[in-house]
N, CA, C and O atoms as a DFTB+ gen file, in Angstrom:
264 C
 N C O
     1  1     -10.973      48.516      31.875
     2  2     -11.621      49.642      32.522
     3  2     -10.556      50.591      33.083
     4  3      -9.582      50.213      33.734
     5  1     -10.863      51.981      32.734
     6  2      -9.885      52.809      33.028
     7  2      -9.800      53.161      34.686
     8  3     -10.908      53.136      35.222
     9  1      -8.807      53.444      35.474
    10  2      -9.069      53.574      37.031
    11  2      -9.193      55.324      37.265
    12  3      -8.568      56.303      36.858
    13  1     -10.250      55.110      38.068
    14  2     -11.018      56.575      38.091
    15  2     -10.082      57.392      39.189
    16  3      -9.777      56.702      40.162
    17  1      -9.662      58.519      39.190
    18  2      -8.839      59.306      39.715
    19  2      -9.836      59.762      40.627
    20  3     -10.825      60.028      39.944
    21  1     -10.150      60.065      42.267
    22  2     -10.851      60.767      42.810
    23  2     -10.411      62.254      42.420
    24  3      -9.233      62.568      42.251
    25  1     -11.283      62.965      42.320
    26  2     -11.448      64.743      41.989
    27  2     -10.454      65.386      42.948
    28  3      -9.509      66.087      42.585
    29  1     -10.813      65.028      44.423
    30  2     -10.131      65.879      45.276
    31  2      -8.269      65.435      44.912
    32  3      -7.325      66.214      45.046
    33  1      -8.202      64.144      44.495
    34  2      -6.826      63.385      44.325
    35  2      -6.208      64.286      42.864
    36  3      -5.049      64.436      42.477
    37  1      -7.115      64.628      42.465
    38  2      -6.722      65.491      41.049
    39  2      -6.579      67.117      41.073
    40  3      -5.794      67.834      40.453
    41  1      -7.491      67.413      41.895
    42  2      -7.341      69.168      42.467
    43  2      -5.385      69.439      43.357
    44  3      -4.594      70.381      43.397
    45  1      -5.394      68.138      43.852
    46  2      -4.448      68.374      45.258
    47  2      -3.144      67.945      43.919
    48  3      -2.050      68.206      44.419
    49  1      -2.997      67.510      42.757
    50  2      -2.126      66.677      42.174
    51  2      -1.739      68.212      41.364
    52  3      -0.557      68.557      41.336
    53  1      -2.788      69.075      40.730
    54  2      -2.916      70.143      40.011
    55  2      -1.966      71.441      40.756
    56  3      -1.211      72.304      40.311
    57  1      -2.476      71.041      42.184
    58  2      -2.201      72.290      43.491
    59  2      -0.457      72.373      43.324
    60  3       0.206      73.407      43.244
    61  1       0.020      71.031      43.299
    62  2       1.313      70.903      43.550
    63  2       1.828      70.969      42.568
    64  3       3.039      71.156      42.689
    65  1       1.368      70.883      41.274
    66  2       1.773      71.473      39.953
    67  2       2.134      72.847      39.648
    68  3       3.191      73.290      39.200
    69  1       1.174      73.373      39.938
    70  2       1.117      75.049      40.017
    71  2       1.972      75.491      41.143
    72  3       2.491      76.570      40.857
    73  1       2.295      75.084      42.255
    74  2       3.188      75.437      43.280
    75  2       4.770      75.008      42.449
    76  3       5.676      75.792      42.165
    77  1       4.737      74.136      42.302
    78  2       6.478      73.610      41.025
    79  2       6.500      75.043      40.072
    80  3       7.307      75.957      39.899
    81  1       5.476      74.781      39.688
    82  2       5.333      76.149      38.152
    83  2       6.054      77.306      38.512
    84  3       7.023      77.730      37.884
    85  1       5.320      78.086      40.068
    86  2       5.855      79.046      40.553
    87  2       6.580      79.221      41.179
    88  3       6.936      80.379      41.395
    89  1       7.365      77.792      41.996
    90  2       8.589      78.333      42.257
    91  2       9.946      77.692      40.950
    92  3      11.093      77.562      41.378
    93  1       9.735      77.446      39.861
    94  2      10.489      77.192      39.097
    95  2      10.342      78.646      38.388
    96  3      11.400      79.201      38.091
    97  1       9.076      79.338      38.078
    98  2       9.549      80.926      37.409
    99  2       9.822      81.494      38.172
   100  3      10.486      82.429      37.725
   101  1       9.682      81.572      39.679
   102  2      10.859      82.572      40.679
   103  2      12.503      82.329      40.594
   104  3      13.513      83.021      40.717
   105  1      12.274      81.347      40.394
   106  2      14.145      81.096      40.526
   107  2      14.242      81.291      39.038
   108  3      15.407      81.678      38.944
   109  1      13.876      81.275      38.111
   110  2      13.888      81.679      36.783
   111  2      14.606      83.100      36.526
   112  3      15.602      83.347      35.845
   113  1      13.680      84.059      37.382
   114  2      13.846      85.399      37.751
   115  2      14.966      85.713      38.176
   116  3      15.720      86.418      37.504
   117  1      15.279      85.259      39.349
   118  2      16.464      85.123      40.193
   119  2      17.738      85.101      39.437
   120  3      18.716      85.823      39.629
   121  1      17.579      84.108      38.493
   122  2      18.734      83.379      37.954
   123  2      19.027      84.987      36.344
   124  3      19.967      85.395      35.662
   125  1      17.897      85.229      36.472
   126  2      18.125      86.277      35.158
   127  2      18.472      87.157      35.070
   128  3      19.124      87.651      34.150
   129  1      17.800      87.972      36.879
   130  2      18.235      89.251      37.203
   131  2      19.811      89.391      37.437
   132  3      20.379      90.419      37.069
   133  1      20.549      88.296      38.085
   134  2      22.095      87.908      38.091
   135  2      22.903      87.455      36.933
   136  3      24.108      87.220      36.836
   137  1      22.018      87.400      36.159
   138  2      22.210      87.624      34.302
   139  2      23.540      86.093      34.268
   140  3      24.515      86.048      33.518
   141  1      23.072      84.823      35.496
   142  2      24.090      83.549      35.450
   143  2      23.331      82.416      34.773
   144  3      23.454      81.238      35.108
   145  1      22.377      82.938      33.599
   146  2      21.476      82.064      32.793
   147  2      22.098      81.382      31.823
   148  3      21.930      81.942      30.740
   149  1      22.894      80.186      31.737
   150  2      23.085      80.213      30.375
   151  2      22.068      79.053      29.821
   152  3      21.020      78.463      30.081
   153  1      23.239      79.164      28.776
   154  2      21.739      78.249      27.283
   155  2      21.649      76.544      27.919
   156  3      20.531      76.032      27.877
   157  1      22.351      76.032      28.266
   158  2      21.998      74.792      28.636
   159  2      21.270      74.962      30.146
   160  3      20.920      73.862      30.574
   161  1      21.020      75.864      30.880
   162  2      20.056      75.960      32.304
   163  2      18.644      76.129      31.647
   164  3      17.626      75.528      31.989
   165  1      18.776      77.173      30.515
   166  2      17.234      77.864      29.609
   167  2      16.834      76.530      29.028
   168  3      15.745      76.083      29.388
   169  1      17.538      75.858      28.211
   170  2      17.113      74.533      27.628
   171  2      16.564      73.622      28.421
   172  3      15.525      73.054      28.084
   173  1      17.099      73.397      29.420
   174  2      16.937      72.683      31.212
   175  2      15.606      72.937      31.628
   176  3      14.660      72.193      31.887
   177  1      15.746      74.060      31.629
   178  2      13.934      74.963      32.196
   179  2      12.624      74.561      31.055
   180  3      11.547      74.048      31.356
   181  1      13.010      74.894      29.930
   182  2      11.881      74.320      28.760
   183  2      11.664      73.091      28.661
   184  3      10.546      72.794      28.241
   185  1      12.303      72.334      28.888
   186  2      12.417      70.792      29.216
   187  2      11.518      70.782      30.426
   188  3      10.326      70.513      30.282
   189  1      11.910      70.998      31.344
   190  2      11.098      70.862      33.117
   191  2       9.346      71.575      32.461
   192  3       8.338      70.903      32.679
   193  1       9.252      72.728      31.813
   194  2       8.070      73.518      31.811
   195  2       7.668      72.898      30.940
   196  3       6.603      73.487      30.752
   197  1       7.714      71.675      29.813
   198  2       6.869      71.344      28.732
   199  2       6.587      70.142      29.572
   200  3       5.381      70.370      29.666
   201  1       6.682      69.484      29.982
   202  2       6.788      68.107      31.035
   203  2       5.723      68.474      31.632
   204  3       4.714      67.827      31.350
   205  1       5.582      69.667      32.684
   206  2       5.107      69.929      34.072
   207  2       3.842      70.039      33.359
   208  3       2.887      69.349      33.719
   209  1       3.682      71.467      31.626
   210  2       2.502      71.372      30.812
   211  2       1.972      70.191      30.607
   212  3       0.800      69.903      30.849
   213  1       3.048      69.249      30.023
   214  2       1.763      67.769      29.655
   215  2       1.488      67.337      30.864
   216  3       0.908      66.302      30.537
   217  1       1.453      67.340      32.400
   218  2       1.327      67.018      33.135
   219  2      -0.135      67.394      33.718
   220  3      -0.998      66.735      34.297
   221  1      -0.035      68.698      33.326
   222  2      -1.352      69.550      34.008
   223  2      -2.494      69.398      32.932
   224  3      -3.699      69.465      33.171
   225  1      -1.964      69.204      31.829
   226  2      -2.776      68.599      30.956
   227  2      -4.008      67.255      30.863
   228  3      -5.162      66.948      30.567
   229  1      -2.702      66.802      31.375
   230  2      -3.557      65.009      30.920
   231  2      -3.810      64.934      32.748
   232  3      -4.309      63.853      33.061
   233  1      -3.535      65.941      34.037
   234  2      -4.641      65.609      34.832
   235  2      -6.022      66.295      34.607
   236  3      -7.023      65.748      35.069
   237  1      -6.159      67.854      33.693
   238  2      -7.255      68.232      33.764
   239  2      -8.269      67.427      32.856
   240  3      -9.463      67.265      33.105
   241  1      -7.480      66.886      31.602
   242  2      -8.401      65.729      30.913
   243  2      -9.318      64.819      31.974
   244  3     -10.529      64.904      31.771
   245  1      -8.938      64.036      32.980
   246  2      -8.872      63.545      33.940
   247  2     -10.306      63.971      34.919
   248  3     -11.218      63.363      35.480
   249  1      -9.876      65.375      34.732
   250  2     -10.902      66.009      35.643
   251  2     -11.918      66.268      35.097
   252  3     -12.854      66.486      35.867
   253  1     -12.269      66.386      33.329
   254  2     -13.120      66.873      32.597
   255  2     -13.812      65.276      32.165
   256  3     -14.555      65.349      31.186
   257  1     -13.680      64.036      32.694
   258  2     -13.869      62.857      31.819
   259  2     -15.059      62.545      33.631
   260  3     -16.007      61.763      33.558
   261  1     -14.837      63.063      34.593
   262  2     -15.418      62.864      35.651
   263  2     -17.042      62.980      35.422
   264  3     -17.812      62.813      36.367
């Protein structure tokens, strides 16, 4: 039997997802406008942002199986 995630435990898990999201594309910004981006930080970042995606993913599955 699969263990049931409470909703509010999944809204608040989502909240702090989306708060990572946006302050990882502010400093994104930051880092671009000072043009000190290089290719292994950009590679770094797509790595962190495909992660954080399957993350927000398989909690909204989560939330849609409720």
């Amino acid at each position: 039997m699969k263990k049931q995630i409470p909703t509010q435990e999944i809204s608040v898990k989502l909240e702090q997802i989306l708060w990572s999201l946006n302050g990882i594309h502010a400093t994104m910004r930051a880092i671009q406008v000072y043009d000190e981006f290089s290719d292994d930080m950009q590679n770094l970042f797509w790595v962190i942002m495909k992660e954080l995606e399957r993350d927000v993913e398989a909690l909204s599955n989560l939330n849609e199986q409720k």
